XYZ file of N, CA, C and O in Angstrom:
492
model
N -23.431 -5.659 9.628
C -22.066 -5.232 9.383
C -21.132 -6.241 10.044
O -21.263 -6.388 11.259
N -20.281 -6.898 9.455
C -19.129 -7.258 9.573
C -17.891 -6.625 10.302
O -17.673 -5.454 9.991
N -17.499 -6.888 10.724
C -15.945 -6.059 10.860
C -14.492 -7.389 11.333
O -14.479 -8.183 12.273
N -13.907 -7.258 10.727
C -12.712 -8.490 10.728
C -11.680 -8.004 10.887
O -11.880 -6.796 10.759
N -10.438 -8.206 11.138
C -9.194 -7.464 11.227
C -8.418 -8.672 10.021
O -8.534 -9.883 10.214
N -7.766 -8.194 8.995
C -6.817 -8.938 8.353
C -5.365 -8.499 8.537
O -5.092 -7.310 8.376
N -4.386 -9.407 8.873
C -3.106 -8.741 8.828
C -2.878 -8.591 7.553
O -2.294 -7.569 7.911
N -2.742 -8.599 6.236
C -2.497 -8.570 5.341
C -2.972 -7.221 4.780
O -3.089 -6.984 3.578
N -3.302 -6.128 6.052
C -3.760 -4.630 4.970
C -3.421 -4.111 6.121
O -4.252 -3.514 6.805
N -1.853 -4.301 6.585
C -1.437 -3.478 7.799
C -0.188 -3.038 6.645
O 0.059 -3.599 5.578
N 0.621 -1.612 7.376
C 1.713 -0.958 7.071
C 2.827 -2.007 7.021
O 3.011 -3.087 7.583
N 3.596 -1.159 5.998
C 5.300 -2.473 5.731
C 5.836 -2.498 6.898
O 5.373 -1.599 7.600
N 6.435 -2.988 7.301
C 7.525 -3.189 8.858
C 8.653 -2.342 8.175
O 8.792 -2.321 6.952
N 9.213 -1.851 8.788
C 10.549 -1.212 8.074
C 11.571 -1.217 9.761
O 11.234 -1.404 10.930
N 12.914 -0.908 9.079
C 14.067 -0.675 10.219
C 14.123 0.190 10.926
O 14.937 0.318 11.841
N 13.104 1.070 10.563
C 13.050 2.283 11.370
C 11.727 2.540 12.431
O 11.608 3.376 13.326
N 10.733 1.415 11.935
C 9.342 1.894 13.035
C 10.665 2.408 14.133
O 11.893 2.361 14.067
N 9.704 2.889 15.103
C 9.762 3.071 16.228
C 11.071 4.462 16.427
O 11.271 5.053 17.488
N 11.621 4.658 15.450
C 12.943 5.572 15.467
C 12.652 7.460 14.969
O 11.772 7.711 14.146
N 13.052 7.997 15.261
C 12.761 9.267 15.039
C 12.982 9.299 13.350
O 13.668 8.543 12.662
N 12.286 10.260 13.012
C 12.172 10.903 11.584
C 13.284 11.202 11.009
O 13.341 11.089 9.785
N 14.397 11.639 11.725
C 15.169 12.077 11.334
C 16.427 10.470 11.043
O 17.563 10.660 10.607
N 16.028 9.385 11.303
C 16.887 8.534 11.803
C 17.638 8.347 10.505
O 18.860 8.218 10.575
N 17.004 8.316 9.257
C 17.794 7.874 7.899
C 18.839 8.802 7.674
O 19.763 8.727 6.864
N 18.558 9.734 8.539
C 20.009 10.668 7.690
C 20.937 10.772 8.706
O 21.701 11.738 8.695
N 21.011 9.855 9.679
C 22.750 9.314 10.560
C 22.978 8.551 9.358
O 22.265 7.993 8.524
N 24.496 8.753 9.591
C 25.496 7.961 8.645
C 25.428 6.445 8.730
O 25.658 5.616 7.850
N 24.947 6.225 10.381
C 25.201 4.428 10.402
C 23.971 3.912 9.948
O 23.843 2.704 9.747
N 22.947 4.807 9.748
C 21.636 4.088 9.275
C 21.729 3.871 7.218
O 21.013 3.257 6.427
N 22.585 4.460 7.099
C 22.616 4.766 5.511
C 22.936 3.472 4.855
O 22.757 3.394 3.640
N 23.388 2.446 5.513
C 23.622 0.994 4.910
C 22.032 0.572 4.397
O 21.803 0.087 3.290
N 21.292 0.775 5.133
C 20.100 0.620 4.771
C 19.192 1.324 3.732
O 17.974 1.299 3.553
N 19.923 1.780 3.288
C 19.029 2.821 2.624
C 19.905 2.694 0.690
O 19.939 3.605 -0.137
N 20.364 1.544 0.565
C 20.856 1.211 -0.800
C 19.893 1.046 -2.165
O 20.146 1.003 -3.369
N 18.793 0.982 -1.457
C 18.074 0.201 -2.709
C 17.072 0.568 -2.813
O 16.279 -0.362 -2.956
N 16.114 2.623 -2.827
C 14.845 2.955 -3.108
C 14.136 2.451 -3.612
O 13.048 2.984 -3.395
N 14.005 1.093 -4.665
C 13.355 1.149 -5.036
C 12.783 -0.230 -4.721
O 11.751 -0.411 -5.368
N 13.107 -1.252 -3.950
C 12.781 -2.597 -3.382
C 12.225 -2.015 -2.215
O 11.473 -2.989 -2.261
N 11.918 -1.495 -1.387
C 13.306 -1.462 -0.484
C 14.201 -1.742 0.431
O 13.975 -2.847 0.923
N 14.876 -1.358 0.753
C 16.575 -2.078 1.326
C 15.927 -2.101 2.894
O 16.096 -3.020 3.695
N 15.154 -0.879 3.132
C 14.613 -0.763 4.429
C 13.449 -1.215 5.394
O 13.132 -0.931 6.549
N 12.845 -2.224 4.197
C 11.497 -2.283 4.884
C 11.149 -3.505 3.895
O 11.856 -3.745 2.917
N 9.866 -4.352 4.262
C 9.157 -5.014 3.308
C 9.039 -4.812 1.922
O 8.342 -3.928 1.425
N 9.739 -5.652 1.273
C 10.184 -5.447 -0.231
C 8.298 -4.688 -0.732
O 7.153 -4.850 -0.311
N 8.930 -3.912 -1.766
C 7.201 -3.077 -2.051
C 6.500 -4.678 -2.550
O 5.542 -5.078 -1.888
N 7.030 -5.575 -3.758
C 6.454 -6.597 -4.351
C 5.371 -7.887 -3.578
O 4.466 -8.665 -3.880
N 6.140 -7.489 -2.491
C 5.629 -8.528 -1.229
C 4.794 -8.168 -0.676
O 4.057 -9.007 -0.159
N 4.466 -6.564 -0.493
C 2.839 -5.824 -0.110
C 2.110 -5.874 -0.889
O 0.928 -6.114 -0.639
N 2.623 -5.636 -2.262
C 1.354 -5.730 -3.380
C 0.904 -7.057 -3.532
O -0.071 -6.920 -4.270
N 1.050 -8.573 -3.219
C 1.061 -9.508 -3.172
C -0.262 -9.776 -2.059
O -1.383 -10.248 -2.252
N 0.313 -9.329 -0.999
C -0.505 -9.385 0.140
C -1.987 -8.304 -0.057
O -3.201 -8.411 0.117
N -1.524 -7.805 -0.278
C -2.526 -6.349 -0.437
C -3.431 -6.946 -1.851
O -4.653 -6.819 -1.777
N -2.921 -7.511 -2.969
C -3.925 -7.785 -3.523
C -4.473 -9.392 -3.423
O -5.341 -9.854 -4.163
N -3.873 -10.035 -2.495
C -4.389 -11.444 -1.928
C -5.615 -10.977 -1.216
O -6.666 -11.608 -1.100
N -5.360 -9.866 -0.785
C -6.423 -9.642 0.640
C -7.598 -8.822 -0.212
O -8.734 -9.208 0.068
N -7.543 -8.051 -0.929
C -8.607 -7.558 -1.882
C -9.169 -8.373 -2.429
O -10.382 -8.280 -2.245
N -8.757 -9.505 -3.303
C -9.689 -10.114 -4.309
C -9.946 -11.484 -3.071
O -11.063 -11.899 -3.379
N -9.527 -12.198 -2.063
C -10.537 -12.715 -1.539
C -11.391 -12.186 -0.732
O -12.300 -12.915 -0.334
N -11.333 -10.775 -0.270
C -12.657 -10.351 0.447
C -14.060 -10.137 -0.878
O -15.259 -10.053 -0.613
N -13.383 -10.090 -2.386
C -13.869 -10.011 -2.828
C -15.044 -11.377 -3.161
O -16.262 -11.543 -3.225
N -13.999 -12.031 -3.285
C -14.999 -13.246 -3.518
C -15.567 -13.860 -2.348
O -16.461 -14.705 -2.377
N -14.827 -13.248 -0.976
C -15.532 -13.953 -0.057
C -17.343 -12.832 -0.015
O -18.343 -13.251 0.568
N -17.299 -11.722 -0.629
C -18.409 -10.957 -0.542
C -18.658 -10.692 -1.391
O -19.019 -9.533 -1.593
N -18.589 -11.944 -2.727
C -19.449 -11.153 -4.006
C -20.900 -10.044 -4.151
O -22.030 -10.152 -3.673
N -20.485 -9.336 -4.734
C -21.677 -8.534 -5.057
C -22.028 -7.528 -4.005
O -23.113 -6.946 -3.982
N -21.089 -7.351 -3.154
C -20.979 -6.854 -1.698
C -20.173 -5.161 -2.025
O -19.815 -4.880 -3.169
N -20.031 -4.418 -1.146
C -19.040 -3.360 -1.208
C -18.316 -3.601 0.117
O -18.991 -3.455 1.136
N -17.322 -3.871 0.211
C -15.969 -3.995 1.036
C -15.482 -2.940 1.375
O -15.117 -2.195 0.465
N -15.308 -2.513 2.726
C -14.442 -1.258 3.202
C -13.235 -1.793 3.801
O -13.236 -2.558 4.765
N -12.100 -1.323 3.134
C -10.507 -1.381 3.644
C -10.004 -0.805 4.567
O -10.252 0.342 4.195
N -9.321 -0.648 5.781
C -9.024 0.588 6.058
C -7.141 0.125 6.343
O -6.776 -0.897 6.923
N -6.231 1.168 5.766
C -4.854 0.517 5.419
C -4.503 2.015 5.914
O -5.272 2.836 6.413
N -2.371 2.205 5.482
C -2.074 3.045 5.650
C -2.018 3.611 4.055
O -2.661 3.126 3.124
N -1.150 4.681 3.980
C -1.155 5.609 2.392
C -0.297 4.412 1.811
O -0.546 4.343 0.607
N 0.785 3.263 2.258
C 2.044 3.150 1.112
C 1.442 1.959 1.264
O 2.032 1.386 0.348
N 0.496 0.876 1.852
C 0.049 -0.037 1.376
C -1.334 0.230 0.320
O -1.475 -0.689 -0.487
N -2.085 1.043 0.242
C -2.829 1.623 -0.624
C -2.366 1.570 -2.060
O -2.767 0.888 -3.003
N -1.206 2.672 -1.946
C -0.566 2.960 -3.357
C -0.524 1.822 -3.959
O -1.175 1.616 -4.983
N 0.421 0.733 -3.279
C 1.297 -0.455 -3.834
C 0.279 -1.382 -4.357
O 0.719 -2.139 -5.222
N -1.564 -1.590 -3.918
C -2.494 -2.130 -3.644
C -3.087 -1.917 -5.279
O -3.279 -2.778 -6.138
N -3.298 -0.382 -5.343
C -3.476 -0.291 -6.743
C -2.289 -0.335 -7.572
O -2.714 -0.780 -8.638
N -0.983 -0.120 -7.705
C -0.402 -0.922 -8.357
C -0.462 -2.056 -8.680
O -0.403 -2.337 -9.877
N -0.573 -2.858 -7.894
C -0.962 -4.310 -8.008
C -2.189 -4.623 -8.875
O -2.444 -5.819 -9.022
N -2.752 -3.986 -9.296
C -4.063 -4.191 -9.750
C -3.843 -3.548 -11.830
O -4.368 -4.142 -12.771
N -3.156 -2.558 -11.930
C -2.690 -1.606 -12.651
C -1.084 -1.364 -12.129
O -0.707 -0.487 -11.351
N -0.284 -2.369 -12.769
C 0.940 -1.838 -12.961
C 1.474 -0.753 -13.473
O 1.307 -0.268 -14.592
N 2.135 -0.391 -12.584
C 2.949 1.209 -13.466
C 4.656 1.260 -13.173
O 5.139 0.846 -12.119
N 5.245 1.677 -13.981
C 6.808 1.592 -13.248
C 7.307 2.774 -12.469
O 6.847 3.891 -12.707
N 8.221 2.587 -11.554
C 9.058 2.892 -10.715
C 7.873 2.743 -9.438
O 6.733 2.280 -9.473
N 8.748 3.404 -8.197
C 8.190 2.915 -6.660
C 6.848 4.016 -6.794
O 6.547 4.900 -7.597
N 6.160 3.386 -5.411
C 4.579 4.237 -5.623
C 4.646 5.705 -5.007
O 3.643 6.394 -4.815
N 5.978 6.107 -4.715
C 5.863 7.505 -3.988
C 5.962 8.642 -5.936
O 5.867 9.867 -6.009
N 6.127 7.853 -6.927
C 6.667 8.460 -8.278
C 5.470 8.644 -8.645
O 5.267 9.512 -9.494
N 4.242 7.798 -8.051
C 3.074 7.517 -9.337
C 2.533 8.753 -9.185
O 2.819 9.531 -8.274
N 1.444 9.027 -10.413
C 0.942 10.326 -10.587
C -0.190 10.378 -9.511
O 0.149 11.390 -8.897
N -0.634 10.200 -9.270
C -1.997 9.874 -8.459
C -1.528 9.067 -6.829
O -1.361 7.868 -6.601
N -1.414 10.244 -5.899
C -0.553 9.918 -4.796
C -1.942 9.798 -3.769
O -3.037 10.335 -3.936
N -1.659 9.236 -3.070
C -2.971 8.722 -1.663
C -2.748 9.432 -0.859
O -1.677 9.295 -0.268
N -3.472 10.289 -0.554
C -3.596 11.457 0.434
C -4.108 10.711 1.806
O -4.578 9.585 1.971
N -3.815 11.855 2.790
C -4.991 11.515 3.985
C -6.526 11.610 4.316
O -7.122 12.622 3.950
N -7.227 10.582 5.011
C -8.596 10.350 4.409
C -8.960 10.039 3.180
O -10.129 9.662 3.095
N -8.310 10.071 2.126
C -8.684 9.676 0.803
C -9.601 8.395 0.511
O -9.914 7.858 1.574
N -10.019 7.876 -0.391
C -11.083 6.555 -0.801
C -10.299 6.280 -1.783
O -9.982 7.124 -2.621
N -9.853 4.948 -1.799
C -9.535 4.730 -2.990
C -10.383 3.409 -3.579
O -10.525 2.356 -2.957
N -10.778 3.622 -4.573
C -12.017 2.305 -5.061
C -11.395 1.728 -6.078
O -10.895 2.326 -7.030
N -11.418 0.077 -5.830
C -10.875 -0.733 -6.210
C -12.146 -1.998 -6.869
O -12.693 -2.917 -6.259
N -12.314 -1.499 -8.537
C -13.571 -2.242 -8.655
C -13.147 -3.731 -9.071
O -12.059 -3.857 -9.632
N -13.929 -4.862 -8.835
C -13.659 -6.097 -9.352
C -14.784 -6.617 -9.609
O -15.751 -6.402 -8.879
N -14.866 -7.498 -10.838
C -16.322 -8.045 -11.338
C -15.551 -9.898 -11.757
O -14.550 -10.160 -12.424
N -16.378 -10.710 -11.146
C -16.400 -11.759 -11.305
C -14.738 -12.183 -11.230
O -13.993 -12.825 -11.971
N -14.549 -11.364 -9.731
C -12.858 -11.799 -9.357
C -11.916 -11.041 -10.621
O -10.689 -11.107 -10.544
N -12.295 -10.627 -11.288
C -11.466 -9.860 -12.775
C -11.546 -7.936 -12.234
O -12.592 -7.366 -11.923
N -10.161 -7.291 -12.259
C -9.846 -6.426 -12.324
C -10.829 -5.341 -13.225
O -10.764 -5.559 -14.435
N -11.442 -4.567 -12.951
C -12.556 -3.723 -13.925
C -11.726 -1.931 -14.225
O -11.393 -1.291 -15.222
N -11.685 -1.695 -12.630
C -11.212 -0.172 -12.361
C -11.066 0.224 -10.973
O -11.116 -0.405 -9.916
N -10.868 1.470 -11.277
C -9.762 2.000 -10.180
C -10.558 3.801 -9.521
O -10.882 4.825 -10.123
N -10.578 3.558 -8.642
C -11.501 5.243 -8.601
C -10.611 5.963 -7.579
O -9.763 5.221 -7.082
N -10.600 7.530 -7.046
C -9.625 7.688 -6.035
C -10.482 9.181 -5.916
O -10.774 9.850 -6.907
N -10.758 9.489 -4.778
C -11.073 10.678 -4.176
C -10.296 11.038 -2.731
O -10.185 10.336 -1.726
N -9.680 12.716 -3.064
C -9.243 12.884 -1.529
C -10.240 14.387 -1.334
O -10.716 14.980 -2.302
N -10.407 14.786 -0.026
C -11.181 16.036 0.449
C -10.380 16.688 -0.031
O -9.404 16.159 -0.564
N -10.526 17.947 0.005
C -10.396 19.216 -0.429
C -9.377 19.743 0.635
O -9.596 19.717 1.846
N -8.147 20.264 0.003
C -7.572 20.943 1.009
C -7.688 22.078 2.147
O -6.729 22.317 2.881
């Protein structure tokens, strides 16, 4: 077994790490909050799916024929299979949302996109 750390399958940075939950809904934080669907607040989504699928298909080829375990947060996941299977609007819309603990399987054959699998436990 392997084990590597890649930065490229860590969470978006956003303006708010570190700030309470409640922080988007002060008035002075709301400048930030213009553009759901890039977003205004954090690592543009396009720029994770970029990374997120840079970092998938070379572990892939760095381990052909191998099975690869990821371990990410839920909104680099989503954006991850987007990237793979485009769909429109942001990934909190898509039908098929990434739960906690969930698997999400990301198949690739000869570096080429094949399919997509997704299991979460049982509530």
């Amino acid at each position: 077994m392997n084990i590597t750390f890649d930065d490229r399958v860590i969470e978006a940075t956003s303006r708010f790490d570190g700030a309470s939950k409640i922080a988007p809904l002060y008035p002075w934080n709301w400048r930030h909050l213009l553009d759901p669907f890039t977003p205004s607040w954090a690592e543009p989504f396009a720029a994770v799916g970029r990374r997120m699928h840079s970092a998938v298909t070379d572990l892939a080829r760095r381990y052909a024929g191998k099975h690869v375990l990821l371990v990410s947060h839920q909104s680099p996941i989503w954006i991850a299979r987007q990237s793979f299977k485009p769909r429109l609007g942001p990934p909190w819309l898509q039908p098929v949302r990434c739960a906690h603990a969930s698997i999400t399987s990301i198949e690739l054959a000869n570096e080429r996109y094949v399919g997509q699998r997704y299991w979460a436990p049982p509530i």
